[in-house]
Each structure stands twice: as C-alpha cells, then as structure tokens.
Tab-separated table of C-alpha atoms in Angstrom:
chain	number	residue	atom	x	y	z
A	436	UNK	CA	113.226	109.149	86.486
A	437	UNK	CA	111.917	105.865	84.796
A	438	UNK	CA	108.372	105.185	84.675
A	439	UNK	CA	104.939	105.104	82.830
A	440	UNK	CA	102.988	108.278	81.709
A	441	UNK	CA	99.544	108.261	80.820
A	442	UNK	CA	97.625	111.243	79.366
A	443	UNK	CA	95.408	112.971	79.614
A	444	UNK	CA	94.499	112.480	83.381
A	445	UNK	CA	90.666	113.158	82.376
A	446	UNK	CA	89.077	112.728	79.054
A	447	UNK	CA	85.586	113.426	77.776
A	448	UNK	CA	84.072	111.698	75.004
A	449	UNK	CA	81.052	112.928	72.872
A	450	UNK	CA	78.469	110.398	71.386
A	451	UNK	CA	80.011	108.869	68.250
A	452	UNK	CA	83.360	110.038	68.804
A	453	UNK	CA	86.753	107.973	68.971
A	454	UNK	CA	89.255	109.106	71.572
A	455	UNK	CA	92.850	108.066	72.047
A	456	UNK	CA	94.565	107.443	75.360
A	457	UNK	CA	98.289	107.819	75.501
A	458	UNK	CA	100.631	105.496	77.279
A	459	UNK	CA	104.492	105.979	77.236
A	460	UNK	CA	107.224	104.238	79.245
A	461	UNK	CA	110.929	104.742	79.561
A	462	UNK	CA	111.623	101.570	81.249
A	463	UNK	CA	112.809	99.677	78.227
A	464	UNK	CA	110.171	97.002	78.727
A	465	UNK	CA	108.884	94.752	75.961
A	466	UNK	CA	105.403	94.044	77.177
A	467	UNK	CA	102.629	96.478	77.545
A	468	UNK	CA	99.158	96.251	78.701
A	469	UNK	CA	95.822	98.067	78.805
A	470	UNK	CA	93.266	97.435	81.753
A	471	UNK	CA	89.841	98.882	82.377
A	472	UNK	CA	88.789	99.320	86.020
A	473	UNK	CA	85.127	99.621	86.892
A	474	UNK	CA	83.912	99.939	90.581
A	475	UNK	CA	83.677	96.575	92.308
A	476	UNK	CA	84.999	94.703	89.308
A	477	UNK	CA	88.674	94.786	89.779
A	478	UNK	CA	90.814	95.281	86.544
A	479	UNK	CA	90.037	93.616	83.243
A	480	UNK	CA	92.542	93.166	80.264
A	481	UNK	CA	91.743	95.011	77.044
A	482	UNK	CA	94.793	94.393	75.013
A	483	UNK	CA	98.270	93.620	75.479
A	484	UNK	CA	101.475	93.710	73.488
A	485	UNK	CA	104.741	91.593	74.042
A	486	UNK	CA	106.590	93.042	71.167
A	487	UNK	CA	106.702	95.827	68.724
A	488	UNK	CA	104.095	95.492	65.916
A	489	UNK	CA	102.264	92.702	67.732
A	490	UNK	CA	99.471	92.824	70.172
A	491	UNK	CA	96.667	90.546	71.175
A	492	UNK	CA	92.965	90.866	72.370
A	493	UNK	CA	92.276	90.514	76.137
A	494	UNK	CA	88.869	89.748	77.753
A	495	UNK	CA	87.113	92.987	76.753
A	496	UNK	CA	88.754	94.093	73.494
A	497	UNK	CA	85.245	95.005	71.644
A	498	UNK	CA	85.126	98.478	70.791
A	499	UNK	CA	88.764	99.203	71.555
A	500	UNK	CA	91.769	99.245	69.340
A	501	UNK	CA	95.625	99.649	69.765
A	502	UNK	CA	98.816	99.977	68.029
A	503	UNK	CA	102.429	99.365	68.857
A	504	UNK	CA	104.833	101.143	66.397
A	505	UNK	CA	107.274	101.898	68.922
A	506	UNK	CA	108.535	99.985	72.121
A	507	UNK	CA	107.997	102.795	74.386
A	508	UNK	CA	104.314	103.671	73.218
A	509	UNK	CA	100.921	101.630	73.411
A	510	UNK	CA	98.076	103.946	72.482
A	511	UNK	CA	94.541	102.781	73.203
A	512	UNK	CA	91.697	104.070	71.099
A	513	UNK	CA	88.185	104.005	72.320
A	514	UNK	CA	85.896	103.820	69.409
A	515	UNK	CA	82.277	104.784	69.067
A	516	UNK	CA	81.435	100.915	69.066
A	517	UNK	CA	82.096	100.928	72.683
A	518	UNK	CA	78.741	101.787	74.322
A	519	UNK	CA	79.676	102.242	77.814
A	520	UNK	CA	83.275	103.628	77.977
A	521	UNK	CA	83.077	105.320	81.270
A	522	UNK	CA	85.817	103.911	83.366
A	523	UNK	CA	89.213	104.215	84.771
A	524	UNK	CA	91.928	103.044	82.146
A	525	UNK	CA	95.285	101.799	83.340
A	526	UNK	CA	98.349	101.086	81.294
A	527	UNK	CA	101.019	98.812	82.604
A	528	UNK	CA	104.398	97.472	81.384
A	529	UNK	CA	106.744	94.603	82.285
A	530	UNK	CA	110.346	93.739	81.305
A	531	UNK	CA	109.851	90.114	80.154
A	532	UNK	CA	107.346	87.463	79.216
A	533	UNK	CA	107.632	85.407	82.288
A	534	UNK	CA	104.435	84.966	84.581
A	535	UNK	CA	106.692	86.061	87.482
A	536	UNK	CA	107.585	89.422	86.083
A	537	UNK	CA	106.206	92.575	87.784
A	538	UNK	CA	103.739	94.663	86.085
A	539	UNK	CA	104.284	98.477	86.589
A	540	UNK	CA	101.413	100.758	86.242
A	541	UNK	CA	100.819	104.243	85.202
A	542	UNK	CA	98.732	106.817	86.970
A	543	UNK	CA	95.618	106.139	84.819
A	544	UNK	CA	93.181	108.003	82.688
A	545	UNK	CA	89.528	108.703	83.600
A	546	UNK	CA	87.355	108.671	80.629
A	547	UNK	CA	83.679	110.298	80.899
A	548	UNK	CA	80.964	110.477	78.405
A	549	UNK	CA	79.364	113.886	77.969
B	1060	UNK	CA	92.160	79.679	82.853
B	1061	UNK	CA	93.330	81.011	86.239
B	1062	UNK	CA	91.011	83.118	88.562
B	1063	UNK	CA	91.259	85.065	91.855
B	1064	UNK	CA	88.677	85.476	94.457
B	1065	UNK	CA	88.977	88.120	97.036
B	1066	UNK	CA	86.662	87.633	100.061
B	1067	UNK	CA	85.183	90.727	101.587
B	1068	UNK	CA	84.759	93.885	99.256
B	1069	UNK	CA	85.085	96.152	102.235
B	1070	UNK	CA	87.134	95.522	105.346
B	1071	UNK	CA	87.288	97.814	108.430
B	1072	UNK	CA	89.838	97.716	111.053
B	1073	UNK	CA	90.909	99.969	113.996
B	1074	UNK	CA	94.251	101.643	113.823
B	1075	UNK	CA	96.750	99.358	115.338
B	1076	UNK	CA	94.756	96.185	114.834
B	1077	UNK	CA	95.800	93.163	112.623
B	1078	UNK	CA	94.963	93.505	108.907
B	1079	UNK	CA	93.839	90.308	107.098
B	1080	UNK	CA	92.798	90.515	103.412
B	1081	UNK	CA	91.729	87.331	101.840
B	1082	UNK	CA	92.732	85.926	98.482
B	1083	UNK	CA	92.181	82.692	96.904
B	1084	UNK	CA	93.265	81.530	93.605
B	1085	UNK	CA	92.448	78.826	90.901
B	1086	UNK	CA	95.080	77.685	88.607
B	1087	UNK	CA	96.058	74.459	86.584
B	1088	UNK	CA	99.716	75.429	86.483
B	1089	UNK	CA	101.851	76.788	89.072
B	1090	UNK	CA	100.813	80.330	89.698
B	1091	UNK	CA	102.585	83.477	90.343
B	1092	UNK	CA	100.699	85.681	92.938
B	1093	UNK	CA	100.894	89.397	93.466
B	1094	UNK	CA	99.299	91.952	95.848
B	1095	UNK	CA	98.920	95.562	94.743
B	1096	UNK	CA	97.615	98.648	96.351
B	1097	UNK	CA	95.661	101.465	94.895
B	1098	UNK	CA	95.059	104.853	96.436
B	1099	UNK	CA	92.152	107.039	95.303
B	1100	UNK	CA	92.517	108.106	91.641
B	1101	UNK	CA	95.900	106.608	91.267
B	1102	UNK	CA	97.681	103.539	89.519
B	1103	UNK	CA	98.528	100.430	91.268
B	1104	UNK	CA	101.644	99.822	93.416
B	1105	UNK	CA	103.356	96.263	93.865
B	1106	UNK	CA	103.134	95.431	97.646
B	1107	UNK	CA	104.609	91.881	97.292
B	1108	UNK	CA	104.683	88.908	94.913
B	1109	UNK	CA	105.196	85.161	95.143
B	1110	UNK	CA	107.457	83.419	92.565
B	1111	UNK	CA	107.991	80.112	94.201
B	1112	UNK	CA	111.162	80.962	96.022
B	1113	UNK	CA	109.717	81.301	99.523
B	1114	UNK	CA	106.254	80.640	100.721
B	1115	UNK	CA	106.273	83.579	103.262
B	1116	UNK	CA	106.745	86.687	101.243
B	1117	UNK	CA	107.493	90.135	102.752
B	1118	UNK	CA	106.568	93.342	101.177
B	1119	UNK	CA	106.736	96.960	101.584
B	1120	UNK	CA	104.965	99.102	104.490
B	1121	UNK	CA	105.030	96.036	106.729
B	1122	UNK	CA	102.848	93.642	104.742
B	1123	UNK	CA	103.465	90.034	104.246
B	1124	UNK	CA	101.677	87.183	102.669
B	1125	UNK	CA	101.795	83.342	102.893
B	1126	UNK	CA	101.357	81.172	99.875
B	1127	UNK	CA	99.468	77.909	100.927
B	1128	UNK	CA	99.140	75.600	98.076
B	1129	UNK	CA	96.828	73.198	100.031
B	1130	UNK	CA	94.378	75.911	100.671
B	1131	UNK	CA	94.973	77.541	97.303
B	1132	UNK	CA	95.276	80.902	99.300
B	1133	UNK	CA	97.530	83.983	99.411
B	1134	UNK	CA	96.215	86.098	102.240
B	1135	UNK	CA	97.912	89.477	102.973
B	1136	UNK	CA	98.388	90.502	106.564
B	1137	UNK	CA	99.927	93.492	108.550
B	1138	UNK	CA	100.307	93.151	112.333
B	1139	UNK	CA	99.281	96.570	113.129
B	1140	UNK	CA	97.091	98.788	110.769
B	1141	UNK	CA	98.011	102.583	110.323
B	1142	UNK	CA	95.823	105.243	108.977
B	1143	UNK	CA	97.919	105.515	105.705
B	1144	UNK	CA	96.870	101.876	104.926
B	1145	UNK	CA	93.554	102.819	104.187
B	1146	UNK	CA	93.292	102.136	100.193
B	1147	UNK	CA	91.997	99.371	97.817
B	1148	UNK	CA	94.195	96.203	97.547
B	1149	UNK	CA	94.171	93.844	94.694
B	1150	UNK	CA	95.162	90.172	94.475
B	1151	UNK	CA	96.422	88.911	91.050
B	1152	UNK	CA	97.644	85.788	89.629
B	1153	UNK	CA	99.805	85.121	86.564
B	1154	UNK	CA	101.267	81.877	84.854
B	1155	UNK	CA	103.967	80.977	82.364
B	1156	UNK	CA	101.851	79.452	79.804
B	1157	UNK	CA	99.593	80.927	77.234
B	1158	UNK	CA	98.427	84.519	77.926
B	1159	UNK	CA	100.912	86.053	80.349
B	1160	UNK	CA	98.823	89.078	81.782
B	1161	UNK	CA	97.565	89.541	85.221
B	1162	UNK	CA	94.170	88.258	86.196
B	1163	UNK	CA	92.809	90.333	89.174
B	1164	UNK	CA	90.387	89.868	91.934
B	1165	UNK	CA	87.492	92.335	92.447
B	1166	UNK	CA	89.444	94.180	95.128
B	1167	UNK	CA	89.095	94.790	98.757
B	1168	UNK	CA	88.676	98.381	100.291
B	1169	UNK	CA	90.533	98.680	103.634
B	1170	UNK	CA	89.144	101.319	105.929
B	1171	UNK	CA	91.250	102.017	109.088
B	1172	UNK	CA	89.232	103.635	112.130
B	1173	UNK	CA	91.090	105.929	114.535
C-alpha cells in the first residue's frame, strides 16, 4: 500500500531536549511538507522540500530544522529553541510542483511537553 | 500572497439537513482550491479540488463545491448530512507561482445532530 507514515504517534519532550519526528513516503513524490496544527488556527507551514537536498522555510520555521537526504524521507527536528512545541504535526507529500497537485497527508504526530 | 477565510468555526446541522461550509479566498493569481476533512487525531483527507477545469466540483462522500470568481468563494455543500460527516473541514489555496504549498483556513467543525 502506498502512503505516508509518521512516527511516533505520540512524543514527549523534556525541557531543553531536541526531538525528531519521522516522515516516510513510498509514493515516489518529489515534494514533502511539514505543517503544525494548533486548535482554532488551522495548519501552518513549517518547512517544505521540493527536491532532495533542498528545503525552504515556511511561515513558522523558527525553532525547527529539517533534512532531505533521501527522496522518501523528510524528518523534522523540534529544537530546544522552540518554546511552545505542544501541537499536532502533520507531514504531507505531493507528486509535482504545480499548485494544482494534491497534497497527501500522514496520520500525524502529537508532541507534548513534560 | 494568498489567504483563506472560513466563516464559522463551528456549524451544527440535523441529520438529513443541508450542509453548507463557507470558504472565501484571496489571491492575486489564479488559485487552486481544496477542501480537506479531518477526523479526530487523524491526518487530512482530500474531499475535492478546483483546478480550473469546471466551476462545480464533485468530491467524495456526496460533497460538492462551486468556484465563484466574482465572489471569491468556494463553499462546500452536501444535500443531506449524515452522522458520519461530523469532522473538521479545511479549505486551502495554492498557486503556481512562488511558494507552492497550501495555505489553509482555520477550519470549521461540523456537528451533526440526530
């Protein structure tokens, strides 16, 4: 089955700790995205990558970092600089660069601060 | 830059009644518009999208939306609500210039009363 997997489903972060959220896709998609979802605010773009070894900041990149070493993988690190990391994180991918391309979403990771 | 406004953060309808979820967009270039549905603690699933082929777009689960350029709207409708339609719905816009990632509205939570 083709799709996007995210792990873990729940993640707990201690103060001062960096944590990494995994996102893998087997759809052979070029573009991948990370969104943050907070209640009542919709989804906001953190980072996106349209090709391997290249990525761009979105609207709320501060306190986050990404890498894109392989086409199928786009991990997100939430660093200690992110002071309010509690949120639901969604990874997505799309097959092309056109604005009409559908973005497909993973099941999400919920990050909680201890 | 493009933006999306969803009027009404919560909408409640009776089972069998018409569902109308409102979405207005702002874009200086031709937009592509999307409606996604999200069930609790899950990722987003595409309901339908407008890509300029036809102004009336039919999607899954009996939903449809009409693109009205003069009103800058893309409202989502369903003639008869079902209990299983209870979820959160997001309208989103993308374009073919610059950053090609979705910009989301803040979402509308649909309740269906028996």
